[in-house]
Coordinates of C-alpha atoms and ligand atoms in Angstrom, one line a residue:
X1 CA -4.3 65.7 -19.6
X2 CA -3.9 62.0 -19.6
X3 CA -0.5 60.8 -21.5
X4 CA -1.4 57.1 -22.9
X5 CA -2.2 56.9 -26.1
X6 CA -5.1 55.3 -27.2
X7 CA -5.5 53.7 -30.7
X8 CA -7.7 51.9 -32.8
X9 CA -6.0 49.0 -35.5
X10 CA -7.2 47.0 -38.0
X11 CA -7.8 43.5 -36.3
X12 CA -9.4 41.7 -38.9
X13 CA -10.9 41.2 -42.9
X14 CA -14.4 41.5 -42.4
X15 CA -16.7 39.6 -44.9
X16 CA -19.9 41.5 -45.5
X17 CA -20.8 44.1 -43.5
X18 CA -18.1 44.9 -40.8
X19 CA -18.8 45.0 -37.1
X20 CA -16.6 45.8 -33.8
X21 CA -14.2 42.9 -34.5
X22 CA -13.1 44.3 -37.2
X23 CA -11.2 46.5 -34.8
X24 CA -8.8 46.2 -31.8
X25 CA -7.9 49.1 -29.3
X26 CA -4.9 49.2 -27.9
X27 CA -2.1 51.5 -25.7
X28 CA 1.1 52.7 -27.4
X29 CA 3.8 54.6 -26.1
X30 CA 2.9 58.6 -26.6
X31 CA 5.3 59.7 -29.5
X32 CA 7.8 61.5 -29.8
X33 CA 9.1 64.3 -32.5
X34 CA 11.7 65.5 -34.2
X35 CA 12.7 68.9 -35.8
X36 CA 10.4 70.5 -38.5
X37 CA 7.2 68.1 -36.7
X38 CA 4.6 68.7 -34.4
X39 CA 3.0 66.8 -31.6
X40 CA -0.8 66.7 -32.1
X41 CA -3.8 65.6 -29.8
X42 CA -7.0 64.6 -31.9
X43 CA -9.6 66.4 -31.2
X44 CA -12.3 66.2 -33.9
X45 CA -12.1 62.8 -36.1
X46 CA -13.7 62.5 -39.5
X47 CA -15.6 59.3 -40.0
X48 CA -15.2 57.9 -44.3
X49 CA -16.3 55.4 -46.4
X50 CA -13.5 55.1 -47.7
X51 CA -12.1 53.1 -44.6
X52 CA -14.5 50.1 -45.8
X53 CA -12.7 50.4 -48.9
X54 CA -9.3 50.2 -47.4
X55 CA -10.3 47.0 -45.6
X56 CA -10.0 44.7 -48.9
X57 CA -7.4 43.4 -50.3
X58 CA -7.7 44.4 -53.4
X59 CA -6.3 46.8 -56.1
X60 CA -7.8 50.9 -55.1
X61 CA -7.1 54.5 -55.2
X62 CA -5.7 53.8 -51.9
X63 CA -3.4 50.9 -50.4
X64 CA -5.4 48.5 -48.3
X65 CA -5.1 48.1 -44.7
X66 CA -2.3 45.8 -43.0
X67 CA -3.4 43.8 -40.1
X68 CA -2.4 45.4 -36.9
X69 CA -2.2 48.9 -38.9
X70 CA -3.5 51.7 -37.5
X71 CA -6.7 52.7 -38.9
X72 CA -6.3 56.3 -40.8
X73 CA -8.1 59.3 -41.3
X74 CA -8.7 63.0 -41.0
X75 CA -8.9 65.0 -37.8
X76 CA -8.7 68.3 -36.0
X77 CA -6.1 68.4 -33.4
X78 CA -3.9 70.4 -31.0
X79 CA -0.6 71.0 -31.5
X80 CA 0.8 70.4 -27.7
X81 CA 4.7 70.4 -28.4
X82 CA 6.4 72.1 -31.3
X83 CA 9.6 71.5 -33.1
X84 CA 8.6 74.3 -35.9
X85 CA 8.8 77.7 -35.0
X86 CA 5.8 78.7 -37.4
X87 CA 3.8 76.8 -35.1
X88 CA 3.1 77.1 -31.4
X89 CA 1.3 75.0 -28.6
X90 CA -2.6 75.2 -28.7
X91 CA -2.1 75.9 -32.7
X92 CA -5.2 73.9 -34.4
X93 CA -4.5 72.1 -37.0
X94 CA -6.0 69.3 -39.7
X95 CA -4.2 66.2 -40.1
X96 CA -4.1 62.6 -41.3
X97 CA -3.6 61.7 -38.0
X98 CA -5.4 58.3 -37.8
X99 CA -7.8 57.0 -34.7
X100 CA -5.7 57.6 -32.1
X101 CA -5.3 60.4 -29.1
X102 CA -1.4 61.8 -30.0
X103 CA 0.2 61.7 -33.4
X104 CA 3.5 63.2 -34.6
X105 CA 2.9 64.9 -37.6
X106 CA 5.4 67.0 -40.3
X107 CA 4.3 70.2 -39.8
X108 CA 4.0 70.7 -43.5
X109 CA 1.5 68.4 -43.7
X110 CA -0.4 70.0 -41.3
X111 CA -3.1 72.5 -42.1
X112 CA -3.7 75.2 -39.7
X113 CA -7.1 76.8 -38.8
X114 CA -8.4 80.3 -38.1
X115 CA -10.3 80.8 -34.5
X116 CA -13.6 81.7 -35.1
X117 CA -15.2 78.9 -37.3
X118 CA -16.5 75.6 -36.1
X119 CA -13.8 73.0 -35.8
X120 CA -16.3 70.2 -37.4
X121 CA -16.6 72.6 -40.6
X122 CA -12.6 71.9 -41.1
X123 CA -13.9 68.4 -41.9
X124 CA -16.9 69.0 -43.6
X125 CA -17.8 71.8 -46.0
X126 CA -14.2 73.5 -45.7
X127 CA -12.5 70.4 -45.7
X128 CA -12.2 67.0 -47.8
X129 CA -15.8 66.6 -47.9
X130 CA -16.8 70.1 -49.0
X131 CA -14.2 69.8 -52.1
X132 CA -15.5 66.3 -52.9
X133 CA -18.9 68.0 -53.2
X134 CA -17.2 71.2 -55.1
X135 CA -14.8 69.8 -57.8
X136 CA -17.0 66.9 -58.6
X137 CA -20.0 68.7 -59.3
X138 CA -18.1 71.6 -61.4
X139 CA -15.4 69.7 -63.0
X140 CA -17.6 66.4 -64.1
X141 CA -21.2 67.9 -63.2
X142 CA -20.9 71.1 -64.8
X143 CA -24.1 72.1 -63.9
X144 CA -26.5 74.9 -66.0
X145 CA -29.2 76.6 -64.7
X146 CA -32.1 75.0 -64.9
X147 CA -30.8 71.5 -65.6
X148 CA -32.1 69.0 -63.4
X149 CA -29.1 67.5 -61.2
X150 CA -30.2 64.1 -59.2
X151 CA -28.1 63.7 -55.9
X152 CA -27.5 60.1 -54.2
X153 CA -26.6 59.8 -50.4
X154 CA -28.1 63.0 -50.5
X155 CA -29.1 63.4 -46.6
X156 CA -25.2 62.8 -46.3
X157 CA -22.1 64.6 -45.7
X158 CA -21.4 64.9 -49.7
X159 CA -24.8 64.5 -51.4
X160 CA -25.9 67.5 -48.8
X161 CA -23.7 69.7 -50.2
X162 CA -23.5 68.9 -53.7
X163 CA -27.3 69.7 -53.7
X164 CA -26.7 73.0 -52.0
X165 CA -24.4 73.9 -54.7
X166 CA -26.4 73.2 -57.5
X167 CA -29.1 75.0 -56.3
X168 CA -26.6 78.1 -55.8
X169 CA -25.6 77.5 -59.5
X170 CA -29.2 77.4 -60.6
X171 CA -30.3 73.7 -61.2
X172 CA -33.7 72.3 -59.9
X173 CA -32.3 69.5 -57.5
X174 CA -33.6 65.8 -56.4
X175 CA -32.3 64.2 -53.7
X176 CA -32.2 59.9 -52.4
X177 CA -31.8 59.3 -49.4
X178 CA -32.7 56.7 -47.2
X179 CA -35.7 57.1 -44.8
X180 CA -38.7 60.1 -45.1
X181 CA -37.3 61.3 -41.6
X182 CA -34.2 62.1 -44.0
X183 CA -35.8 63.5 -47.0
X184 CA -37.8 65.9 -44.7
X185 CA -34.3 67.1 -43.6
X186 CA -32.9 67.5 -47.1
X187 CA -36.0 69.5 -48.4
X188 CA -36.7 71.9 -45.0
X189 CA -33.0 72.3 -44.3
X190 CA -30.9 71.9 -46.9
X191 CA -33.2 73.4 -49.1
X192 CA -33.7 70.4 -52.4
X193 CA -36.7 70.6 -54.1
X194 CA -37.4 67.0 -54.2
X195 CA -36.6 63.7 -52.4
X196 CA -37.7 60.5 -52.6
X197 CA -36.8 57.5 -50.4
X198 CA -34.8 54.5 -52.4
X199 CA -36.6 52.1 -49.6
X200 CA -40.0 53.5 -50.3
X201 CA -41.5 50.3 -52.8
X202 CA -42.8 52.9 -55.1
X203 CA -39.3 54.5 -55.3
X204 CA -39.3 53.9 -59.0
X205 CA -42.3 55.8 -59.7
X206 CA -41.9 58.8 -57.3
X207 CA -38.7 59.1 -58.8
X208 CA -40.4 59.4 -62.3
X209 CA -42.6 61.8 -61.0
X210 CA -39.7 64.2 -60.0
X211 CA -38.1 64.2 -63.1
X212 CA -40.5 64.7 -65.6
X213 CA -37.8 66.4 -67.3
X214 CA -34.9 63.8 -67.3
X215 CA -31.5 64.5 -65.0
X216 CA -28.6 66.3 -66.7
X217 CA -26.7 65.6 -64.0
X218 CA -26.2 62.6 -61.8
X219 CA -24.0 63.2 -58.2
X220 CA -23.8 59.2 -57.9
X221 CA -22.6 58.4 -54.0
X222 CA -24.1 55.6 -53.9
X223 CA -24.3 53.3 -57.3
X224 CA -26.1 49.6 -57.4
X225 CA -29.5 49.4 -57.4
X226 CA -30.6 53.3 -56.9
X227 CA -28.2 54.5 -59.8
X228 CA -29.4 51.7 -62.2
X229 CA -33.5 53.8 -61.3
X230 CA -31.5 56.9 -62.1
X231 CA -30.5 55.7 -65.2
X232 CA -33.8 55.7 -66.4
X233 CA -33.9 59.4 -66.7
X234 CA -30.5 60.5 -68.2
X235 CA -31.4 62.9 -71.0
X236 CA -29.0 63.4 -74.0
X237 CA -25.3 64.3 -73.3
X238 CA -26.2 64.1 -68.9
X239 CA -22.8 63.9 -67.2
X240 CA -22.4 61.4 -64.3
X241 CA -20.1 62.5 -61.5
X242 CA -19.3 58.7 -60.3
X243 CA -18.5 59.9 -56.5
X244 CA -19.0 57.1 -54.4
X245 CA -20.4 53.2 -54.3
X246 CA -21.5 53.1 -51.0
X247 CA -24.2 50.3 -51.8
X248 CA -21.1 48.2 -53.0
X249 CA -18.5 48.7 -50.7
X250 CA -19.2 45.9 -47.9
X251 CA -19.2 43.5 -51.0
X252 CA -22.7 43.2 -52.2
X253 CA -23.3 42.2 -56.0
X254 CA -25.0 44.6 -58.3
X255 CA -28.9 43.9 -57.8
X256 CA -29.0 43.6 -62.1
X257 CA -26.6 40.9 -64.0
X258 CA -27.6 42.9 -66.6
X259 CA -26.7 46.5 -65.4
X260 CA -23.8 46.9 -66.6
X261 CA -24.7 46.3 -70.4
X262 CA -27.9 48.2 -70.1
X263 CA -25.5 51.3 -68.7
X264 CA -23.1 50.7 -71.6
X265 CA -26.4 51.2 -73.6
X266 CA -27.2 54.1 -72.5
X267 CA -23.6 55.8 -72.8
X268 CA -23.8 55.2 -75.9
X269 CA -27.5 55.9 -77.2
X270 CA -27.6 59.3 -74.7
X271 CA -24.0 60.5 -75.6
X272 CA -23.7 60.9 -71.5
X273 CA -20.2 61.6 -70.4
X274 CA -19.3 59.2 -67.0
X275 CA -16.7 59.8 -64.9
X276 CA -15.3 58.7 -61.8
X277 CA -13.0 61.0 -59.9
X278 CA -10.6 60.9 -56.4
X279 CA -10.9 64.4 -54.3
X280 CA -7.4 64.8 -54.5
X281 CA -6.4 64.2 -57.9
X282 CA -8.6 67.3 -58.6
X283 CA -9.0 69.4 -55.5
X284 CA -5.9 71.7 -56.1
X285 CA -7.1 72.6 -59.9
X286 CA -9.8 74.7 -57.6
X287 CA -8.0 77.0 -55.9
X288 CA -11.2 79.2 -55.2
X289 CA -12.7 76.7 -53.5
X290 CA -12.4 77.5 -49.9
X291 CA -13.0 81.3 -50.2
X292 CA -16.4 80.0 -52.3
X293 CA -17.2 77.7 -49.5
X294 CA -16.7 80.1 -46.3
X295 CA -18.5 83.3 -48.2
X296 CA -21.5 80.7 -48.7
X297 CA -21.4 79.5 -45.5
X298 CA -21.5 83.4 -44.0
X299 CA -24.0 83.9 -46.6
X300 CA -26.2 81.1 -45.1
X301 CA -26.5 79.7 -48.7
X302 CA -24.7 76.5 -47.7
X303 CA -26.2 75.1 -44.3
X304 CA -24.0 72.2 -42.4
X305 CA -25.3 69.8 -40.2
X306 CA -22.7 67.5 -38.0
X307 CA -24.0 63.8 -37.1
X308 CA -21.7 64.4 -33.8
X309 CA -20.7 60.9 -31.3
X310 CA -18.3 61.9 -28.5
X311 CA -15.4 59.9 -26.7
X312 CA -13.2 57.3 -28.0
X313 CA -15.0 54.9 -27.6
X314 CA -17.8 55.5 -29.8
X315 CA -15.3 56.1 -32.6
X316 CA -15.9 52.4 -33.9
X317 CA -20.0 52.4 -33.2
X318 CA -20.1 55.9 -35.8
X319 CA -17.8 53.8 -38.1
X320 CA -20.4 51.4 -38.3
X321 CA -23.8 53.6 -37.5
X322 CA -22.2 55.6 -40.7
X323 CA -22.1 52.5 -42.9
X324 CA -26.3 51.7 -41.8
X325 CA -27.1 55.4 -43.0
X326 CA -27.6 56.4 -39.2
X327 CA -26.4 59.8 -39.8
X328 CA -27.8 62.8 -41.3
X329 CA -25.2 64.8 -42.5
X330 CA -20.9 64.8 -41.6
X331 CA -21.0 62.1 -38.8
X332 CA -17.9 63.5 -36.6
X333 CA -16.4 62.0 -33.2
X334 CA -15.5 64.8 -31.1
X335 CA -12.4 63.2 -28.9
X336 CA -11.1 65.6 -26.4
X337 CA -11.7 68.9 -25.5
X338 CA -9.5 72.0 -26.7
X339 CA -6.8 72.1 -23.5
X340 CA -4.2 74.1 -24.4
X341 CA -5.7 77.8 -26.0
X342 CA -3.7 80.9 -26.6
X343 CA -4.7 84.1 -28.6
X344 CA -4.6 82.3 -31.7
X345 CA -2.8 84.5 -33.5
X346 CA -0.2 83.2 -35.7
X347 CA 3.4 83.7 -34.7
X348 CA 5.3 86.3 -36.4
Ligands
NAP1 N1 -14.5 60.4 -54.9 C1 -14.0 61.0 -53.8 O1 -13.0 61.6 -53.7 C2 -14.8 60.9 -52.5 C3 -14.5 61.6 -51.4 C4 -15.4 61.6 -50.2 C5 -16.5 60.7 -50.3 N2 -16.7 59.9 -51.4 C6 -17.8 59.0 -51.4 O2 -19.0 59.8 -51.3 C7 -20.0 58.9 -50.8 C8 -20.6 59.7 -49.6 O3 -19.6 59.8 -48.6 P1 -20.0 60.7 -47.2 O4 -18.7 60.8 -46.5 O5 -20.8 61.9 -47.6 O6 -20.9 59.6 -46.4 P2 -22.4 59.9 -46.0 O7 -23.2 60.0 -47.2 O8 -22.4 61.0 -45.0 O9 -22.7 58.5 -45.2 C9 -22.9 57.3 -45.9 C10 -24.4 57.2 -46.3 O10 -24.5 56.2 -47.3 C11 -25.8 55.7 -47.3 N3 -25.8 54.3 -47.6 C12 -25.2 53.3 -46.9 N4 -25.5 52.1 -47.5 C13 -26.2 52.4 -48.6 C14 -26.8 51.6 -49.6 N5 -26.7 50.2 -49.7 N6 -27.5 52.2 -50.6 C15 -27.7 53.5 -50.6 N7 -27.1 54.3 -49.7 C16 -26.4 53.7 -48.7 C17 -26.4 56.0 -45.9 O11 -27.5 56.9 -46.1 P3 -29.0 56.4 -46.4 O12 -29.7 56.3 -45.1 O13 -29.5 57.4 -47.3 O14 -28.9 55.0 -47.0 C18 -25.3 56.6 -45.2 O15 -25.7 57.7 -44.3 C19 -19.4 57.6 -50.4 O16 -19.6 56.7 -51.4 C20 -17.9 58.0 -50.3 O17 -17.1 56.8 -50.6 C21 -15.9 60.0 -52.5

């Protein structure tokens, strides 16, 4: 096992768009921990939107990043020294660990996993992503059978499952994505029963086609110019679960000057109920979510495909392949291999 430790800061604002300069990499001395904390080696990361977000100054949910910070985010990781004797070398665990190879971690805000399941799905459908999907669809949604619940991003990490889980609580589903290649995938394996492409020139039509019957629910991960078609279709009292504006986040001005009156309009004249919402203001109001999740994924009703990059050094490139809709589902690095197993069962 090597001992330097890699990370990945924030080197610069980018306008637009961001690319690779946006990011430095650099070596840090490997940490070191104190009583009640646990040194962890990243071995899954989680790649978010929310990181373009977090590189504006501006008021968020979520503080923006300082130059020179290290960038932060979700992983998987090892626990290879432990100052908490509930917790024992080779212990998985999830953490906010940020992009780098070792990070000293409270143990109580580390989450530790069972053997057996993927260590990708502690990211996706049973992690942050799976309750974004859960508690935004069932708090805000609140989907009925036989509604019709429109999906954004929907070949994505999120809009995959939130699809998934309308269709397991009974609504017809439509899906946007981004290419045919994708909306094959959402159909055949994640099981929609429509999807039309938002770059297709005809997008507006196909999607009136597909909802001959209006949407009752929107899953918007996307907003701008897709959402303002979607709008189109809202029948009387819809609810619109404002996820994520993905379309926005590099910058970009809404495609209509006059989108935001015309959506006031419509709140209005169809009584629709909008809400935006943050994972984890919610998450812990759904206690039943992960035993929901993991019986649905045994049950096969909930399928989850990884968009998987290895090695550190293509942490930056999934940033950005993420941002260009390269992926098709959770878009995981995998850093390091699993080193230091033991049975896995948790100390007494
Ligand atoms: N509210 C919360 O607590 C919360 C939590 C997690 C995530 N989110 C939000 O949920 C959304 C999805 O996140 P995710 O992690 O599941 O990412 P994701 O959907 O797996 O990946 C991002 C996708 O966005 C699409 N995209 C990029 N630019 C776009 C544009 N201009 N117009 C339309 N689509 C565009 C791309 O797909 P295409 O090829 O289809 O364009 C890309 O694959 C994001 O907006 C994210 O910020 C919110």
């Amino acid at each position: 096992m090597h001992q330097r430790n890699r990370q990945i800061a924030f080197a610069k604002r980018p306008e637009g768009i961001p690319d690779a300069s946006a990011f430095v990499q650099r070596e840090a001395a490997m940490p070191t921990i104190g009583d009640g904390e646990l040194l962890c080696r990243t071995l899954v990361l989680s790649i978010d939107p929310y990181l373009r977000l977090k590189m504006h100054d501006r008021r968020s949910y979520t503080p923006p990043l300082r130059i020179g910070e290290l960038i932060s985010g979700r992983g998987v990781a090892e626990v290879v020294e432990s100052r908490d004797p509930g917790y024992r070398v080779g212990d998985i665990v999830v953490i906010s660990g940020g992009w780098q190879d070792f990070a000293a971690i409270k143990s109580s805000n580390a989450k530790r996993i069972e053997p057996g399941t993927s260590l990708g799905a502690w990211l996706g459908p049973l992690g942050t992503t799976g309750a974004t999907a859960y508690v935004g669809l069932l708090e805000i949604g609140k989907p009925r059978a036989g509604e019709t619940l429109v999906v954004s991003g929907a070949a994505g990490a999120v809009g995959s499952l939130v699809g998934q889980i309308g269709k397991i609580f009974g609504c017809r589903v439509v899906g946007i994505a981004g290419s045919e290649e994708k909306c094959r995938t959402v159909l055949e394996e994640f099981g929609f029963d429509a999807c039309v492409s938002y770059r297709d020139r005809d997008f507006g039509e196909q999607l009136r086609q597909v909802c001959k019957d209006g949407c009752g629910v929107y899953f918007d991960n996307v907003g701008g110019s897709v959402s303002f078609e979607v709008a189109k279709h809202f029948n009387d009292f819809a609810r619109i679960v404002v996820c994520g504006l993905i379309s926005q986040y590099s910058g970009q001005q809404p495609t209509h000057p006059t989108a935001l009156d015309e959506y006031l309009r419509l709140i209005l004249m169809r009584r629709l109920t909008v809400r935006g919402f943050i994972v984890s203001d919610i998450a812990a109001d759904y206690p039943a979510f992960e035993s929901d999740m993991r019986r649905w994924l045994e049950e096969g009703r909930i399928r989850f495909k990884e968009h998987a990059y290895r090695g550190f050094d293509n942490i930056v490139p999934a940033f950005l392949g993420m941002l260009a809709g390269e992926n098709t589902g959770k878009t995981l690095v995998y850093v390091a291999e699993q080193v230091a197993a033991h049975s896995r069962n948790p100390p007494a």
